[in-house]
């Protein structure tokens, strides 16, 4: 019935990543380093809080902006962190929910949205769905933000810069200088800076820095999916200038309605849960993978999230990944899913040490195969 399908569905294609998952589903004992979610479970006290919320009847709609138990606690945290006069916050249906609402609230058809390449897959798709024109800035080979290039890319039509640090798929963490520069540039040129901070907890070599520190008009989207291993619970939040947040809440009322109600009670408990041990384990996994591959692969040592993004040592990113799956049952993601380039591939180390060890062994064989 393709004659009925709206034009916007043709603006992007998800077949590439699905192909990897379809291939993976057929394998008996894959080495799965493709997963974009933590391998640790939700902390027990948070699970308990969710069960209690359900058992005690917190199953109706929540307030559109989120239940006070969570929203006020998050707002207090944000006020303490930034001290901005006009920074409001609401609870979203995952970070993705916040991202879609931000696009709907801000981007008019024909307006330009600046995205750094490599990018998180959803950015280009959502910007296009609301009629925006995506302008990409290539950050290869070191995945740093070149402020001159950003300044050049801003036109009278630019509405938004999408920023993500720590990043998916590269693991790159922008420096304070880059973040401050980007924040000041956005303020100077009057464009919205949208900061996707979902990997905030996963900073291994220093503290997390938000551009909101340097630009009070920064719109932040964040969530619990990665930090507390609960991507299936669909709990996120957004904070930024009051007028934007109010418009996003209005759009939420007529779309998502609210974030899952019982999970908001659990989210309030999650805020008091220490995940340092999980983060420490991921730092170690990063080191294990980088140390295990650096002599054979071109790798930019990542400072955060749980991905590394090496260059394929031979062939295109896609050819390399195809071979990895076929020969070693190793599931990794070709870089062209996240990029206009087809040269790299993404490894997720959100996996057991044993899986990572098997992955390193297979990747070492694969690199030698090309030589
Ligand atoms: N932003 C980035 C950069 C991500 O990697 C992801 C998840 N893969 C999301 C947003 C969406 O997360 P959520 O589960 O909170 O919707």
CSV table of C-alpha atoms and ligand atoms in Angstrom, one decimal:
chain,number,residue,atom,x,y,z
A,1,UNK,CA,0.0,0.0,0.0
A,2,UNK,CA,2.9,2.3,-0.7
A,3,UNK,CA,0.6,4.8,-2.4
A,4,UNK,CA,-0.8,5.6,1.0
A,5,UNK,CA,2.5,6.1,2.8
A,6,UNK,CA,3.5,9.7,3.5
A,7,UNK,CA,6.5,11.2,1.9
A,8,UNK,CA,8.3,11.7,5.2
A,9,UNK,CA,8.7,7.9,5.7
A,10,UNK,CA,11.0,8.0,2.6
A,11,UNK,CA,13.4,10.5,4.2
A,12,UNK,CA,15.4,7.9,6.0
A,13,UNK,CA,16.1,4.2,5.9
A,14,UNK,CA,16.7,1.8,8.8
A,15,UNK,CA,17.6,-1.2,6.8
A,16,UNK,CA,21.3,-1.1,7.4
A,17,UNK,CA,21.2,-1.6,11.1
A,18,UNK,CA,18.4,-4.1,10.8
A,19,UNK,CA,20.5,-6.1,8.4
A,20,UNK,CA,23.1,-6.6,11.2
A,21,UNK,CA,20.5,-7.6,13.7
A,22,UNK,CA,18.8,-10.0,11.3
A,23,UNK,CA,22.1,-11.6,10.5
A,24,UNK,CA,22.8,-11.7,14.3
A,25,UNK,CA,19.5,-13.4,15.0
A,26,UNK,CA,20.5,-16.3,12.8
A,27,UNK,CA,23.7,-17.0,14.6
A,28,UNK,CA,23.9,-19.6,17.3
A,29,UNK,CA,26.6,-18.2,19.6
A,30,UNK,CA,27.5,-14.7,18.3
A,31,UNK,CA,30.1,-12.5,19.9
A,32,UNK,CA,27.7,-9.6,20.3
A,33,UNK,CA,29.4,-6.2,20.5
A,34,UNK,CA,26.6,-4.4,18.7
A,35,UNK,CA,24.3,-3.5,21.6
A,36,UNK,CA,23.6,0.1,22.5
A,37,UNK,CA,22.5,-0.6,26.1
A,38,UNK,CA,24.3,-1.4,29.3
A,39,UNK,CA,24.8,-5.1,30.2
A,40,UNK,CA,24.2,-4.4,33.9
A,41,UNK,CA,20.6,-4.7,35.2
A,42,UNK,CA,18.6,-2.0,37.0
A,43,UNK,CA,19.9,-1.6,40.6
A,44,UNK,CA,17.8,-3.8,42.9
A,45,UNK,CA,16.4,-0.9,45.0
A,46,UNK,CA,15.2,0.8,41.8
A,47,UNK,CA,13.5,-2.4,40.6
A,48,UNK,CA,11.8,-2.7,44.0
A,49,UNK,CA,10.6,0.9,43.8
A,50,UNK,CA,9.0,0.2,40.4
A,51,UNK,CA,7.3,-2.9,41.7
A,52,UNK,CA,6.0,-1.0,44.7
A,53,UNK,CA,4.7,1.8,42.5
A,54,UNK,CA,2.8,-0.7,40.4
A,55,UNK,CA,1.5,-2.6,43.4
A,56,UNK,CA,0.3,0.6,45.1
A,57,UNK,CA,-1.7,1.7,42.1
A,58,UNK,CA,0.4,4.3,40.5
A,59,UNK,CA,-0.7,3.1,37.1
A,60,UNK,CA,-2.9,5.9,35.9
A,61,UNK,CA,-1.7,8.8,33.7
A,62,UNK,CA,0.9,11.0,35.3
A,63,UNK,CA,0.9,14.7,35.1
A,64,UNK,CA,2.1,15.6,31.6
A,65,UNK,CA,5.2,17.4,32.9
A,66,UNK,CA,6.0,14.4,35.3
A,67,UNK,CA,5.1,13.5,38.9
A,68,UNK,CA,6.5,15.9,41.5
A,69,UNK,CA,8.3,13.0,43.2
A,70,UNK,CA,10.7,12.9,40.2
A,71,UNK,CA,10.3,16.3,38.5
A,72,UNK,CA,10.9,18.4,41.6
A,73,UNK,CA,13.9,16.3,42.5
A,74,UNK,CA,15.4,16.7,39.1
A,75,UNK,CA,14.6,20.4,39.0
A,76,UNK,CA,16.4,20.9,42.3
A,77,UNK,CA,19.4,19.1,41.0
A,78,UNK,CA,19.5,21.2,37.8
A,79,UNK,CA,19.0,24.4,39.8
A,80,UNK,CA,22.0,23.4,42.0
A,81,UNK,CA,24.1,22.5,39.0
A,82,UNK,CA,23.4,25.6,36.9
A,83,UNK,CA,21.6,28.3,39.0
A,84,UNK,CA,19.9,29.7,35.9
A,85,UNK,CA,16.8,31.9,36.5
A,86,UNK,CA,14.8,30.4,33.7
A,87,UNK,CA,15.8,26.7,33.5
A,88,UNK,CA,12.6,24.6,33.6
A,89,UNK,CA,12.5,20.8,33.5
A,90,UNK,CA,10.0,18.1,32.6
A,91,UNK,CA,9.9,14.3,32.4
A,92,UNK,CA,9.9,12.7,29.0
A,93,UNK,CA,9.3,9.3,27.5
A,94,UNK,CA,13.0,8.4,27.2
A,95,UNK,CA,15.6,10.7,25.8
A,96,UNK,CA,14.3,9.9,22.3
A,97,UNK,CA,10.9,11.3,23.4
A,98,UNK,CA,12.6,14.6,24.5
A,99,UNK,CA,14.5,14.7,21.2
A,100,UNK,CA,11.4,14.4,19.0
A,101,UNK,CA,9.5,17.0,21.1
A,102,UNK,CA,12.5,19.4,20.8
A,103,UNK,CA,12.5,19.0,17.1
A,104,UNK,CA,8.8,19.5,16.8
A,105,UNK,CA,8.9,22.6,19.1
A,106,UNK,CA,11.8,24.3,17.5
A,107,UNK,CA,12.5,23.4,13.9
A,108,UNK,CA,10.4,24.9,11.1
A,109,UNK,CA,10.4,23.3,7.6
A,110,UNK,CA,13.4,24.5,5.7
A,111,UNK,CA,15.4,25.4,8.7
A,112,UNK,CA,18.9,24.0,9.1
A,113,UNK,CA,20.0,21.7,11.8
A,114,UNK,CA,23.8,21.2,12.3
A,115,UNK,CA,24.9,17.7,13.2
A,116,UNK,CA,28.4,16.4,13.7
A,117,UNK,CA,29.4,13.4,11.6
A,118,UNK,CA,29.6,10.6,12.9
A,119,UNK,CA,26.2,11.2,14.5
A,120,UNK,CA,23.6,9.2,16.5
A,121,UNK,CA,21.2,7.8,13.9
A,122,UNK,CA,18.1,9.4,15.2
A,123,UNK,CA,19.3,13.0,14.8
A,124,UNK,CA,19.2,13.1,11.0
A,125,UNK,CA,16.0,11.1,10.8
A,126,UNK,CA,14.1,13.3,13.3
A,127,UNK,CA,15.4,16.6,11.9
A,128,UNK,CA,14.2,15.5,8.5
A,129,UNK,CA,10.8,14.3,9.7
A,130,UNK,CA,10.0,17.8,11.0
A,131,UNK,CA,11.1,19.2,7.6
A,132,UNK,CA,14.5,20.4,8.7
A,133,UNK,CA,17.5,20.4,6.5
A,134,UNK,CA,20.4,18.5,8.1
A,135,UNK,CA,23.9,20.1,7.6
A,136,UNK,CA,26.7,17.8,8.7
A,137,UNK,CA,30.1,18.7,9.9
A,138,UNK,CA,32.7,16.1,9.3
A,139,UNK,CA,34.8,15.4,12.5
A,140,UNK,CA,37.1,12.7,11.2
A,141,UNK,CA,39.8,11.6,11.9
A,142,UNK,CA,39.9,12.6,15.6
A,143,UNK,CA,36.2,13.4,16.2
A,144,UNK,CA,37.0,16.8,17.7
A,145,UNK,CA,34.8,19.9,17.3
A,146,UNK,CA,36.4,22.4,15.0
A,147,UNK,CA,34.8,25.7,16.0
A,148,UNK,CA,35.8,27.5,12.8
A,149,UNK,CA,34.0,24.9,10.8
A,150,UNK,CA,30.9,25.3,13.0
A,151,UNK,CA,31.0,29.1,12.6
A,152,UNK,CA,31.2,28.7,8.8
A,153,UNK,CA,28.3,26.3,8.7
A,154,UNK,CA,25.9,28.7,10.5
A,155,UNK,CA,23.7,30.5,8.0
A,156,UNK,CA,20.6,32.7,8.5
A,157,UNK,CA,18.6,29.5,8.2
A,158,UNK,CA,20.3,27.7,11.0
A,159,UNK,CA,18.0,26.9,13.9
A,160,UNK,CA,19.9,24.3,15.9
A,161,UNK,CA,23.2,22.7,16.6
A,162,UNK,CA,22.9,19.1,17.9
A,163,UNK,CA,25.7,18.2,20.3
A,164,UNK,CA,26.4,14.9,22.0
A,165,UNK,CA,29.2,14.3,24.4
A,166,UNK,CA,30.1,11.6,25.5
A,167,UNK,CA,29.2,10.5,22.0
A,168,UNK,CA,27.5,7.6,20.3
A,169,UNK,CA,29.1,6.1,18.1
A,170,UNK,CA,32.7,7.5,18.7
A,171,UNK,CA,32.9,7.6,22.5
A,172,UNK,CA,34.5,11.0,22.1
A,173,UNK,CA,34.2,13.4,25.0
A,174,UNK,CA,34.6,17.1,24.0
A,175,UNK,CA,37.1,19.2,25.9
A,176,UNK,CA,36.1,22.1,28.1
A,177,UNK,CA,37.5,24.4,25.5
A,178,UNK,CA,35.4,22.9,22.7
A,179,UNK,CA,32.3,22.9,24.8
A,180,UNK,CA,32.7,26.4,26.0
A,181,UNK,CA,33.5,27.6,22.5
A,182,UNK,CA,30.5,25.9,21.0
A,183,UNK,CA,28.2,27.2,23.8
A,184,UNK,CA,29.4,30.8,23.2
A,185,UNK,CA,29.2,30.5,19.5
A,186,UNK,CA,25.6,29.3,19.7
A,187,UNK,CA,24.8,32.2,22.0
A,188,UNK,CA,26.5,34.8,19.8
A,189,UNK,CA,24.9,33.6,16.6
A,190,UNK,CA,21.5,33.1,18.1
A,191,UNK,CA,21.0,29.4,17.4
A,192,UNK,CA,19.6,26.8,19.7
A,193,UNK,CA,22.2,24.4,21.2
A,194,UNK,CA,20.6,21.1,21.9
A,195,UNK,CA,22.8,18.9,24.2
A,196,UNK,CA,22.1,15.2,24.3
A,197,UNK,CA,23.6,14.2,27.7
A,198,UNK,CA,22.4,10.6,27.9
A,199,UNK,CA,26.0,9.3,28.4
A,200,UNK,CA,26.7,11.9,31.1
A,201,UNK,CA,27.5,9.2,33.7
A,202,UNK,CA,30.0,7.5,31.4
A,203,UNK,CA,32.9,9.9,31.6
A,204,UNK,CA,36.1,8.0,32.4
A,205,UNK,CA,38.9,10.5,32.4
A,206,UNK,CA,37.4,13.6,34.0
A,207,UNK,CA,34.2,15.2,35.1
A,208,UNK,CA,31.2,15.7,32.8
A,209,UNK,CA,30.8,19.2,31.4
A,210,UNK,CA,27.6,20.5,29.9
A,211,UNK,CA,27.5,23.4,27.5
A,212,UNK,CA,24.6,24.7,29.7
A,213,UNK,CA,27.3,25.8,32.1
A,214,UNK,CA,28.4,28.4,29.5
A,215,UNK,CA,25.2,29.2,27.8
A,216,UNK,CA,22.0,29.4,29.9
A,217,UNK,CA,19.8,29.0,26.8
A,218,UNK,CA,21.1,25.5,26.1
A,219,UNK,CA,18.4,22.9,25.8
A,220,UNK,CA,19.4,19.6,27.5
A,221,UNK,CA,17.9,16.2,26.9
A,222,UNK,CA,18.9,13.4,29.2
A,223,UNK,CA,17.6,10.2,30.7
A,224,UNK,CA,18.0,7.1,32.8
A,225,UNK,CA,18.3,4.5,30.0
A,226,UNK,CA,22.1,4.2,30.0
A,227,UNK,CA,23.0,5.4,33.5
A,228,UNK,CA,20.7,2.9,35.3
A,229,UNK,CA,20.4,0.2,32.7
A,230,UNK,CA,16.7,0.8,32.1
A,231,UNK,CA,16.2,1.6,28.4
A,232,UNK,CA,13.0,-0.4,28.4
A,233,UNK,CA,11.5,1.8,31.0
A,234,UNK,CA,11.4,4.8,28.8
A,235,UNK,CA,12.3,7.5,31.3
A,236,UNK,CA,14.0,10.7,30.3
A,237,UNK,CA,13.9,14.4,31.0
A,238,UNK,CA,14.6,17.7,29.3
A,239,UNK,CA,15.6,21.1,30.8
A,240,UNK,CA,16.1,24.5,29.2
A,241,UNK,CA,14.6,27.9,28.7
A,242,UNK,CA,11.0,28.1,30.2
A,243,UNK,CA,9.3,29.0,26.9
A,244,UNK,CA,10.8,26.1,25.0
A,245,UNK,CA,10.0,23.6,27.8
A,246,UNK,CA,6.4,24.8,28.0
A,247,UNK,CA,6.0,24.2,24.3
A,248,UNK,CA,7.5,20.8,24.5
A,249,UNK,CA,5.1,19.9,27.4
A,250,UNK,CA,2.2,21.1,25.3
A,251,UNK,CA,3.3,18.8,22.5
A,252,UNK,CA,3.8,15.9,24.9
A,253,UNK,CA,0.2,16.3,26.1
A,254,UNK,CA,-1.0,15.6,22.6
A,255,UNK,CA,1.5,12.9,21.7
A,256,UNK,CA,3.2,10.8,24.4
A,257,UNK,CA,0.8,12.1,27.0
A,258,UNK,CA,3.2,11.3,29.8
A,259,UNK,CA,6.3,9.3,30.6
A,260,UNK,CA,5.5,5.8,32.1
A,261,UNK,CA,4.0,6.7,35.5
A,262,UNK,CA,5.3,3.9,37.8
A,263,UNK,CA,8.8,4.3,36.4
A,264,UNK,CA,8.9,7.9,37.5
A,265,UNK,CA,8.7,6.8,41.2
A,266,UNK,CA,11.5,4.4,40.5
A,267,UNK,CA,13.5,7.1,38.7
A,268,UNK,CA,13.3,9.2,41.9
A,269,UNK,CA,15.0,6.3,43.7
A,270,UNK,CA,17.5,5.9,40.9
A,271,UNK,CA,18.7,9.4,41.5
A,272,UNK,CA,20.0,8.4,44.9
A,273,UNK,CA,21.6,5.2,43.6
A,274,UNK,CA,25.3,5.1,43.2
A,275,UNK,CA,26.4,3.6,39.9
A,276,UNK,CA,30.1,4.3,40.4
A,277,UNK,CA,30.9,0.5,40.4
A,278,UNK,CA,29.2,0.1,37.0
A,279,UNK,CA,31.0,3.1,35.6
A,280,UNK,CA,34.4,1.8,36.9
A,281,UNK,CA,33.7,-1.6,35.3
A,282,UNK,CA,33.0,0.2,32.0
A,283,UNK,CA,36.2,2.2,32.2
A,284,UNK,CA,38.1,-1.1,32.6
A,285,UNK,CA,36.3,-2.6,29.7
A,286,UNK,CA,37.2,0.4,27.6
A,287,UNK,CA,40.9,0.0,28.5
A,288,UNK,CA,40.7,-3.8,27.8
A,289,UNK,CA,39.4,-3.2,24.3
A,290,UNK,CA,41.6,-0.3,23.4
A,291,UNK,CA,44.7,-2.0,24.8
A,292,UNK,CA,43.8,-5.2,23.0
A,293,UNK,CA,43.4,-3.6,19.6
A,294,UNK,CA,45.5,-0.5,19.4
A,295,UNK,CA,48.6,-2.1,17.7
A,296,UNK,CA,46.5,-3.3,14.8
A,297,UNK,CA,43.7,-0.7,14.5
A,298,UNK,CA,43.5,3.0,14.1
A,299,UNK,CA,41.6,4.0,17.2
A,300,UNK,CA,40.9,7.4,18.8
A,301,UNK,CA,41.0,6.5,22.5
A,302,UNK,CA,37.4,7.3,23.7
A,303,UNK,CA,36.8,9.2,26.9
A,304,UNK,CA,33.3,8.1,27.5
A,305,UNK,CA,30.0,6.4,26.5
A,306,UNK,CA,30.5,2.6,25.8
A,307,UNK,CA,31.6,2.6,22.2
A,308,UNK,CA,34.8,2.7,20.2
A,309,UNK,CA,34.9,3.6,16.6
A,310,UNK,CA,38.0,2.2,14.9
A,311,UNK,CA,38.9,2.5,11.2
A,312,UNK,CA,38.4,-0.7,9.2
A,313,UNK,CA,41.9,-2.0,8.5
A,314,UNK,CA,40.9,-3.1,5.1
A,315,UNK,CA,37.8,-2.8,2.8
A,316,UNK,CA,34.9,-0.5,3.5
A,317,UNK,CA,33.3,-0.4,7.0
A,318,UNK,CA,30.5,-2.5,5.6
A,319,UNK,CA,32.7,-5.1,3.9
A,320,UNK,CA,34.7,-5.5,7.0
A,321,UNK,CA,31.6,-5.9,9.2
A,322,UNK,CA,30.2,-8.4,6.8
A,323,UNK,CA,33.3,-10.5,7.0
A,324,UNK,CA,33.4,-10.2,10.8
A,325,UNK,CA,29.8,-11.6,11.1
A,326,UNK,CA,30.3,-14.3,8.4
A,327,UNK,CA,33.6,-15.6,9.6
A,328,UNK,CA,33.7,-15.0,13.3
A,329,UNK,CA,30.0,-14.5,14.2
A,330,UNK,CA,31.2,-11.1,15.5
A,331,UNK,CA,28.4,-8.5,15.6
A,332,UNK,CA,29.6,-5.0,15.2
A,333,UNK,CA,28.0,-2.1,13.4
A,334,UNK,CA,29.3,-0.6,10.1
A,335,UNK,CA,30.2,3.1,10.4
A,336,UNK,CA,28.0,4.2,7.5
A,337,UNK,CA,24.9,3.8,9.7
A,338,UNK,CA,26.2,6.8,11.7
A,339,UNK,CA,28.0,8.7,9.0
A,340,UNK,CA,28.3,9.7,5.4
A,341,UNK,CA,31.6,7.8,5.4
A,342,UNK,CA,31.9,4.1,5.0
A,343,UNK,CA,35.3,3.7,6.6
A,344,UNK,CA,34.9,2.8,10.3
A,345,UNK,CA,32.8,0.5,12.5
A,346,UNK,CA,31.3,0.7,16.0
A,347,UNK,CA,32.1,-1.7,18.8
A,348,UNK,CA,30.0,-1.6,21.9
A,349,UNK,CA,31.7,-2.8,25.1
A,350,UNK,CA,28.5,-3.0,27.0
A,351,UNK,CA,29.2,-6.7,27.3
A,352,UNK,CA,30.7,-9.3,29.6
A,353,UNK,CA,34.5,-9.4,29.9
A,354,UNK,CA,34.4,-12.9,28.3
A,355,UNK,CA,32.5,-11.6,25.2
A,356,UNK,CA,35.0,-8.7,24.9
A,357,UNK,CA,37.9,-11.1,25.1
A,358,UNK,CA,36.4,-13.2,22.3
A,359,UNK,CA,35.8,-10.0,20.3
A,360,UNK,CA,39.4,-8.9,20.7
A,361,UNK,CA,40.6,-12.3,19.5
A,362,UNK,CA,38.4,-12.2,16.5
A,363,UNK,CA,39.2,-8.6,15.6
A,364,UNK,CA,43.0,-9.4,15.8
A,365,UNK,CA,42.5,-12.3,13.4
A,366,UNK,CA,40.4,-10.1,11.1
A,367,UNK,CA,43.0,-7.3,10.9
A,368,UNK,CA,45.7,-9.8,10.0
A,369,UNK,CA,43.5,-11.3,7.3
A,370,UNK,CA,43.7,-8.1,5.3
A,371,UNK,CA,47.5,-7.8,5.7
B,1,LIG,N1,20.8,9.7,22.4
B,1,LIG,C1,21.9,8.9,22.1
B,1,LIG,C2,23.2,9.5,21.8
B,1,LIG,C3,21.7,7.5,22.3
B,1,LIG,O1,22.8,6.7,22.0
B,1,LIG,C4,20.4,7.0,22.6
B,1,LIG,C5,20.2,5.5,22.7
B,1,LIG,N2,20.9,4.7,21.9
B,1,LIG,C6,19.4,7.9,22.8
B,1,LIG,C7,19.6,9.2,22.7
B,1,LIG,C8,18.0,7.4,23.1
B,1,LIG,O2,17.9,6.9,24.4
B,1,LIG,P1,16.5,6.6,25.2
B,1,LIG,O3,16.5,5.2,25.4
B,1,LIG,O4,16.6,7.4,26.4
B,1,LIG,O5,15.5,7.1,24.3
